[in-house]
Amino acid sequence: MPRPNFTAVAEFIFEGFSIFGWQHRLILFVVFLVLYLLTLASNVIILTVIHFNQQLHTPMYFFLSVLSISETCYTVAIIPQMLSSLLSPQQAISIPDCATQLFFYLTFGVNNCFLLTAMGYDRYVAICNPLRYSVIMGKKTCIQLASGSWIIGLSTAIIQVSSVFSLPFCDANIISHFFCDIRPLMKLACADTTIKEFITLLISLGVLVLPMVLIFISYVLIVTTILKIASAEGRKKAFATCASHLTVVVVHYGCTSFIYLKPKSQNSLQDRLISVTYTVITPLLNPVVYSLRNKEVKDALLRALGKKSLS
């Protein structure tokens, strides 16, 4: 129950990186701005190259296109606010705007988790069942997997935002973060949050652990199949098709799991710095590692620039 004498909060204030001095914040601003612009540019390049190249109209690149769109929306929901707060600390945000930011953050973040799972399944079918790949991974299946990811993301966001903002907020209004996230908001509630924290933990297990388990199973089967390939060159090529996806998965799930599955932390600055990894760095890592290092994408890009393909 809320305290009998309290002042209802009308807006929140981001603590962000205000602990740092002006010079350090300016350096962070420049670094994060460059990473943000690179993320937007690389995703636009990927979408353009895939759209105009018929050879890339395959399930693998369909999921990459959807992931690029989702990652772009994900970064737009968070990074502009963070950049603004670096230049002008202690910025205020209204409760409706905070709820909106949390909604989009969760929608696209959870969607990304399940898109990576769908990509893992795509690699599993391509390597373990290549003769039936075009049948299993047909257009209908790809659309269903992508739509399912969006639906899970939207459902999770609706449940979590409704749960958090049904809490009373009074007196304390400084969010120990650079965007509206679940745990920092719950710390400000002037009511018992035990049940809602338990619900959040269950949902986190569902949207983080379940996809990780499915991807792990896919890769156990993939590795088993690859080891049966007689040709060393064939094994190398098969591993190469999975290496980029596995790199992105490890970084993405490693950082988000550390934040959302660990016990309560009193070190909010440490949490903020770790959050930078999956809100700023990982969205750039996805297009760079997964696509721009991919020979087919690079060949298509070189052709679009009027240059010879890689040999």
Coordinates of C-alpha atoms in Angstrom, one line a residue:
M1 CA 0.0 0.0 0.0
P2 CA 1.2 3.5 -0.7
R3 CA 2.3 5.7 2.2
P4 CA -0.5 7.8 3.7
N5 CA 1.3 11.1 3.3
F6 CA 3.0 11.3 -0.1
T7 CA 3.3 13.5 -3.2
A8 CA 2.3 11.8 -6.4
V9 CA 5.0 11.8 -9.1
A10 CA 4.1 13.5 -12.4
E11 CA 7.5 13.0 -14.1
F12 CA 10.7 11.1 -13.7
I13 CA 14.3 12.4 -13.9
F14 CA 17.1 10.3 -15.5
E15 CA 20.2 10.1 -13.4
G16 CA 22.0 8.8 -16.5
F17 CA 25.7 9.5 -16.5
S18 CA 25.5 12.7 -14.5
I19 CA 28.0 11.2 -12.1
F20 CA 30.7 11.9 -14.8
G21 CA 32.1 15.4 -15.4
W22 CA 31.3 17.5 -18.5
Q23 CA 34.4 16.4 -20.4
H24 CA 33.8 12.7 -19.9
R25 CA 30.1 13.1 -20.8
L26 CA 31.1 14.9 -24.0
I27 CA 33.5 12.1 -25.0
L28 CA 30.7 9.6 -24.3
F29 CA 28.3 11.7 -26.4
V30 CA 30.6 11.7 -29.4
V31 CA 31.4 7.9 -29.1
F32 CA 27.7 7.0 -28.7
L33 CA 26.6 9.3 -31.5
V34 CA 29.1 7.8 -33.9
L35 CA 28.0 4.3 -32.9
Y36 CA 24.4 5.3 -33.3
L37 CA 24.9 6.8 -36.8
L38 CA 26.9 3.7 -37.8
T39 CA 24.1 1.4 -36.6
L40 CA 21.5 3.4 -38.6
A41 CA 23.7 3.5 -41.7
S42 CA 24.7 -0.1 -41.7
N43 CA 21.1 -1.3 -41.2
V44 CA 20.0 0.9 -44.1
I45 CA 22.8 -0.5 -46.3
I46 CA 21.8 -4.1 -45.4
L47 CA 18.1 -3.4 -46.1
T48 CA 18.9 -1.7 -49.4
V49 CA 21.3 -4.4 -50.6
I50 CA 19.0 -7.3 -49.7
H51 CA 16.0 -5.5 -51.3
F52 CA 17.6 -4.9 -54.6
N53 CA 19.6 -8.2 -54.9
Q54 CA 17.5 -11.2 -56.0
Q55 CA 20.2 -13.6 -54.9
L56 CA 19.7 -12.5 -51.3
H57 CA 15.9 -13.2 -51.3
T58 CA 16.4 -16.2 -49.1
P59 CA 15.0 -17.1 -45.6
M60 CA 18.4 -16.2 -44.0
Y61 CA 18.4 -12.7 -45.4
F62 CA 14.7 -12.3 -44.9
F63 CA 15.3 -12.7 -41.1
L64 CA 18.3 -10.3 -41.4
S65 CA 16.1 -7.7 -42.9
V66 CA 13.5 -8.0 -40.2
L67 CA 16.2 -7.9 -37.5
S68 CA 17.7 -4.8 -39.1
I69 CA 14.3 -3.0 -39.0
S70 CA 13.7 -4.2 -35.4
E71 CA 17.2 -3.1 -34.3
T72 CA 16.8 0.3 -35.9
C73 CA 13.5 0.9 -34.0
Y74 CA 15.1 -0.5 -30.8
T75 CA 18.0 2.0 -30.9
V76 CA 15.7 5.0 -31.9
A77 CA 13.6 4.3 -28.8
I78 CA 16.6 4.6 -26.5
I79 CA 19.7 6.3 -27.8
P80 CA 18.4 9.8 -28.8
Q81 CA 17.2 10.2 -25.2
M82 CA 20.5 9.0 -23.8
L83 CA 22.5 11.4 -26.1
S84 CA 20.3 14.3 -25.0
S85 CA 20.8 13.5 -21.3
L86 CA 24.6 13.4 -21.8
L87 CA 24.6 17.0 -22.9
S88 CA 21.9 18.1 -20.5
P89 CA 21.9 15.8 -17.3
Q90 CA 19.0 15.3 -15.0
Q91 CA 16.4 15.5 -17.8
A92 CA 12.8 15.0 -17.0
I93 CA 10.4 12.6 -18.7
S94 CA 6.6 12.5 -18.2
I95 CA 5.1 9.2 -17.0
P96 CA 3.2 8.6 -20.3
D97 CA 6.4 9.2 -22.3
C98 CA 8.3 6.9 -19.9
A99 CA 5.7 4.2 -20.4
T100 CA 5.9 4.6 -24.2
Q101 CA 9.7 4.3 -24.2
L102 CA 9.5 1.2 -22.0
F103 CA 6.8 -0.3 -24.3
F104 CA 8.9 0.1 -27.5
Y105 CA 12.1 -1.0 -25.7
L106 CA 10.5 -4.2 -24.6
T107 CA 8.6 -4.8 -27.9
F108 CA 11.7 -4.6 -30.1
G109 CA 14.1 -6.1 -27.5
V110 CA 12.0 -9.3 -27.0
N111 CA 11.4 -9.4 -30.8
N112 CA 15.1 -9.4 -31.4
C113 CA 15.5 -12.4 -29.0
F114 CA 13.1 -14.5 -30.9
L115 CA 14.3 -13.4 -34.3
L116 CA 17.7 -14.7 -33.3
T117 CA 16.1 -18.0 -32.3
A118 CA 14.3 -18.1 -35.7
M119 CA 17.7 -17.5 -37.4
G120 CA 19.2 -20.4 -35.4
Y121 CA 16.4 -22.6 -36.6
D122 CA 17.1 -21.5 -40.2
R123 CA 20.8 -22.5 -39.8
Y124 CA 19.8 -25.8 -38.3
V125 CA 17.5 -26.7 -41.2
A126 CA 20.1 -25.4 -43.8
I127 CA 22.9 -27.6 -42.4
C128 CA 21.0 -30.6 -40.9
N129 CA 18.3 -31.0 -43.6
P130 CA 19.6 -29.2 -46.7
L131 CA 17.6 -31.2 -49.2
R132 CA 14.3 -30.1 -47.7
Y133 CA 15.5 -26.6 -46.8
S134 CA 13.4 -24.8 -49.4
V135 CA 10.3 -26.8 -48.5
I136 CA 10.6 -26.4 -44.7
M137 CA 11.7 -22.7 -44.8
G138 CA 9.1 -21.6 -47.3
K139 CA 7.8 -18.1 -47.5
K140 CA 4.8 -18.9 -45.2
T141 CA 7.0 -20.4 -42.5
C142 CA 9.3 -17.4 -42.5
I143 CA 6.4 -15.0 -42.2
Q144 CA 4.9 -17.1 -39.4
L145 CA 8.2 -17.1 -37.5
A146 CA 8.8 -13.4 -37.9
S147 CA 5.2 -12.6 -37.0
G148 CA 5.4 -14.8 -33.9
S149 CA 8.4 -12.9 -32.8
W150 CA 6.6 -9.6 -33.1
I151 CA 3.5 -10.9 -31.3
I152 CA 5.6 -12.2 -28.4
G153 CA 7.4 -8.9 -28.2
L154 CA 4.1 -6.9 -28.2
S155 CA 2.5 -9.2 -25.7
T156 CA 5.5 -9.0 -23.3
A157 CA 5.5 -5.2 -23.6
I158 CA 1.8 -4.9 -22.9
I159 CA 2.0 -7.1 -19.8
Q160 CA 5.1 -5.5 -18.4
V161 CA 4.2 -1.9 -19.0
S162 CA 0.7 -2.5 -17.5
S163 CA 2.3 -4.2 -14.5
V164 CA 4.9 -1.5 -13.8
F165 CA 2.7 1.6 -14.3
S166 CA -0.1 0.2 -12.2
L167 CA 2.2 0.9 -9.3
P168 CA 2.0 4.1 -7.3
F169 CA 5.0 6.4 -7.6
C170 CA 5.5 9.0 -4.9
D171 CA 8.2 11.3 -3.6
A172 CA 11.3 9.6 -5.2
N173 CA 11.4 10.3 -9.0
I174 CA 15.1 9.9 -10.0
I175 CA 15.6 6.9 -12.3
S176 CA 19.0 5.3 -11.8
H177 CA 19.4 4.7 -15.5
F178 CA 19.6 6.4 -18.9
F179 CA 16.2 5.1 -20.1
C180 CA 13.0 3.8 -18.6
D181 CA 13.6 0.2 -17.6
I182 CA 11.7 -2.2 -15.4
R183 CA 13.9 -2.6 -12.4
P184 CA 14.9 1.0 -11.9
L185 CA 11.2 2.0 -12.1
M186 CA 10.1 -0.6 -9.6
K187 CA 12.7 0.8 -7.1
L188 CA 10.8 4.1 -7.2
A189 CA 7.4 2.6 -6.4
C190 CA 6.0 3.3 -3.0
A191 CA 4.3 -0.1 -2.7
D192 CA 5.3 -3.7 -2.3
T193 CA 6.7 -4.9 -5.6
T194 CA 7.5 -8.5 -4.6
I195 CA 4.7 -10.1 -6.7
K196 CA 5.5 -7.9 -9.7
E197 CA 9.2 -8.6 -9.5
F198 CA 8.4 -12.3 -9.5
I199 CA 6.2 -11.9 -12.6
T200 CA 9.1 -10.0 -14.2
L201 CA 11.5 -12.8 -13.4
L202 CA 9.2 -15.4 -14.9
I203 CA 8.8 -13.3 -18.1
S204 CA 12.6 -12.8 -18.2
L205 CA 13.1 -16.5 -18.0
G206 CA 10.6 -17.0 -20.8
V207 CA 12.0 -14.5 -23.2
L208 CA 15.7 -15.1 -22.4
V209 CA 16.3 -18.6 -21.2
L210 CA 13.8 -20.3 -23.6
P211 CA 15.3 -18.8 -26.7
M212 CA 18.8 -19.6 -25.4
V213 CA 17.9 -23.2 -24.8
L214 CA 16.3 -23.5 -28.3
I215 CA 19.4 -22.0 -29.9
F216 CA 21.7 -24.3 -27.8
I217 CA 19.8 -27.4 -29.0
S218 CA 20.0 -26.1 -32.6
Y219 CA 23.8 -25.7 -32.4
V220 CA 24.3 -29.1 -30.7
L221 CA 22.5 -30.7 -33.7
I222 CA 24.4 -28.4 -36.1
V223 CA 27.8 -29.3 -34.7
T224 CA 27.0 -33.0 -34.7
T225 CA 26.1 -32.8 -38.3
I226 CA 29.1 -30.7 -39.3
L227 CA 31.5 -33.2 -37.6
K228 CA 30.1 -35.9 -39.9
I229 CA 31.1 -34.0 -43.0
A230 CA 34.1 -35.8 -44.6
S231 CA 35.6 -32.8 -46.3
A232 CA 37.6 -30.4 -44.2
E233 CA 36.7 -27.6 -46.6
G234 CA 33.0 -28.5 -46.2
R235 CA 33.3 -28.4 -42.4
K236 CA 35.0 -25.0 -42.5
K237 CA 32.3 -23.6 -44.8
A238 CA 29.5 -25.0 -42.6
F239 CA 31.0 -23.5 -39.5
A240 CA 31.5 -20.2 -41.2
T241 CA 27.8 -19.9 -42.0
C242 CA 27.1 -20.2 -38.2
A243 CA 30.0 -18.2 -36.7
S244 CA 28.5 -14.8 -37.1
H245 CA 25.1 -15.8 -35.7
L246 CA 26.7 -17.5 -32.7
T247 CA 28.9 -14.4 -32.0
V248 CA 25.8 -12.1 -31.9
V249 CA 23.9 -14.6 -29.8
V250 CA 26.6 -14.9 -27.2
V251 CA 27.0 -11.1 -26.8
H252 CA 23.3 -10.3 -26.9
Y253 CA 22.1 -13.0 -24.4
G254 CA 25.2 -12.7 -22.2
C255 CA 24.7 -9.0 -21.4
T256 CA 20.9 -9.1 -21.2
S257 CA 20.8 -12.2 -19.0
F258 CA 23.4 -10.6 -16.7
I259 CA 21.1 -7.7 -16.1
Y260 CA 17.7 -9.3 -16.0
L261 CA 18.4 -12.7 -14.4
K262 CA 20.8 -11.7 -11.7
P263 CA 19.7 -10.8 -8.1
K264 CA 19.1 -7.2 -7.2
S265 CA 22.1 -5.0 -7.5
Q266 CA 23.0 -1.9 -5.5
N267 CA 25.6 -1.0 -8.1
S268 CA 23.3 0.9 -10.5
L269 CA 26.3 2.5 -12.3
Q270 CA 27.7 -0.9 -13.2
D271 CA 24.2 -1.9 -14.5
R272 CA 24.1 1.2 -16.7
L273 CA 27.5 0.5 -18.2
I274 CA 26.6 -3.1 -18.9
S275 CA 23.3 -1.8 -20.4
V276 CA 25.3 0.2 -22.9
T277 CA 26.6 -3.0 -24.4
Y278 CA 23.2 -4.3 -25.5
T279 CA 21.6 -0.9 -26.2
V280 CA 24.5 0.7 -28.2
I281 CA 27.1 -1.9 -29.1
T282 CA 25.1 -5.0 -29.9
P283 CA 22.8 -3.3 -32.4
L284 CA 25.9 -2.2 -34.4
L285 CA 27.5 -5.7 -33.9
N286 CA 24.5 -7.4 -35.5
P287 CA 24.8 -5.8 -39.0
V288 CA 28.6 -5.7 -39.0
V289 CA 29.3 -9.3 -37.8
Y290 CA 26.3 -11.0 -39.2
S291 CA 26.0 -9.3 -42.6
L292 CA 28.8 -7.0 -43.6
R293 CA 31.4 -9.8 -43.0
N294 CA 29.2 -12.1 -45.1
K295 CA 30.7 -12.7 -48.5
E296 CA 27.3 -12.7 -50.3
V297 CA 26.4 -9.3 -48.8
K298 CA 29.8 -7.8 -49.6
D299 CA 29.6 -9.1 -53.2
A300 CA 26.2 -7.6 -53.6
L301 CA 27.4 -4.3 -52.2
L302 CA 30.4 -4.2 -54.4
R303 CA 28.2 -4.9 -57.5
A304 CA 25.9 -2.1 -56.4
L305 CA 29.0 0.2 -56.3
G306 CA 30.1 -1.0 -59.8
K307 CA 33.1 -2.9 -58.6
K308 CA 34.2 -6.5 -59.1
S309 CA 32.9 -9.2 -56.6
L310 CA 35.3 -10.8 -54.2
S311 CA 37.0 -13.8 -55.6

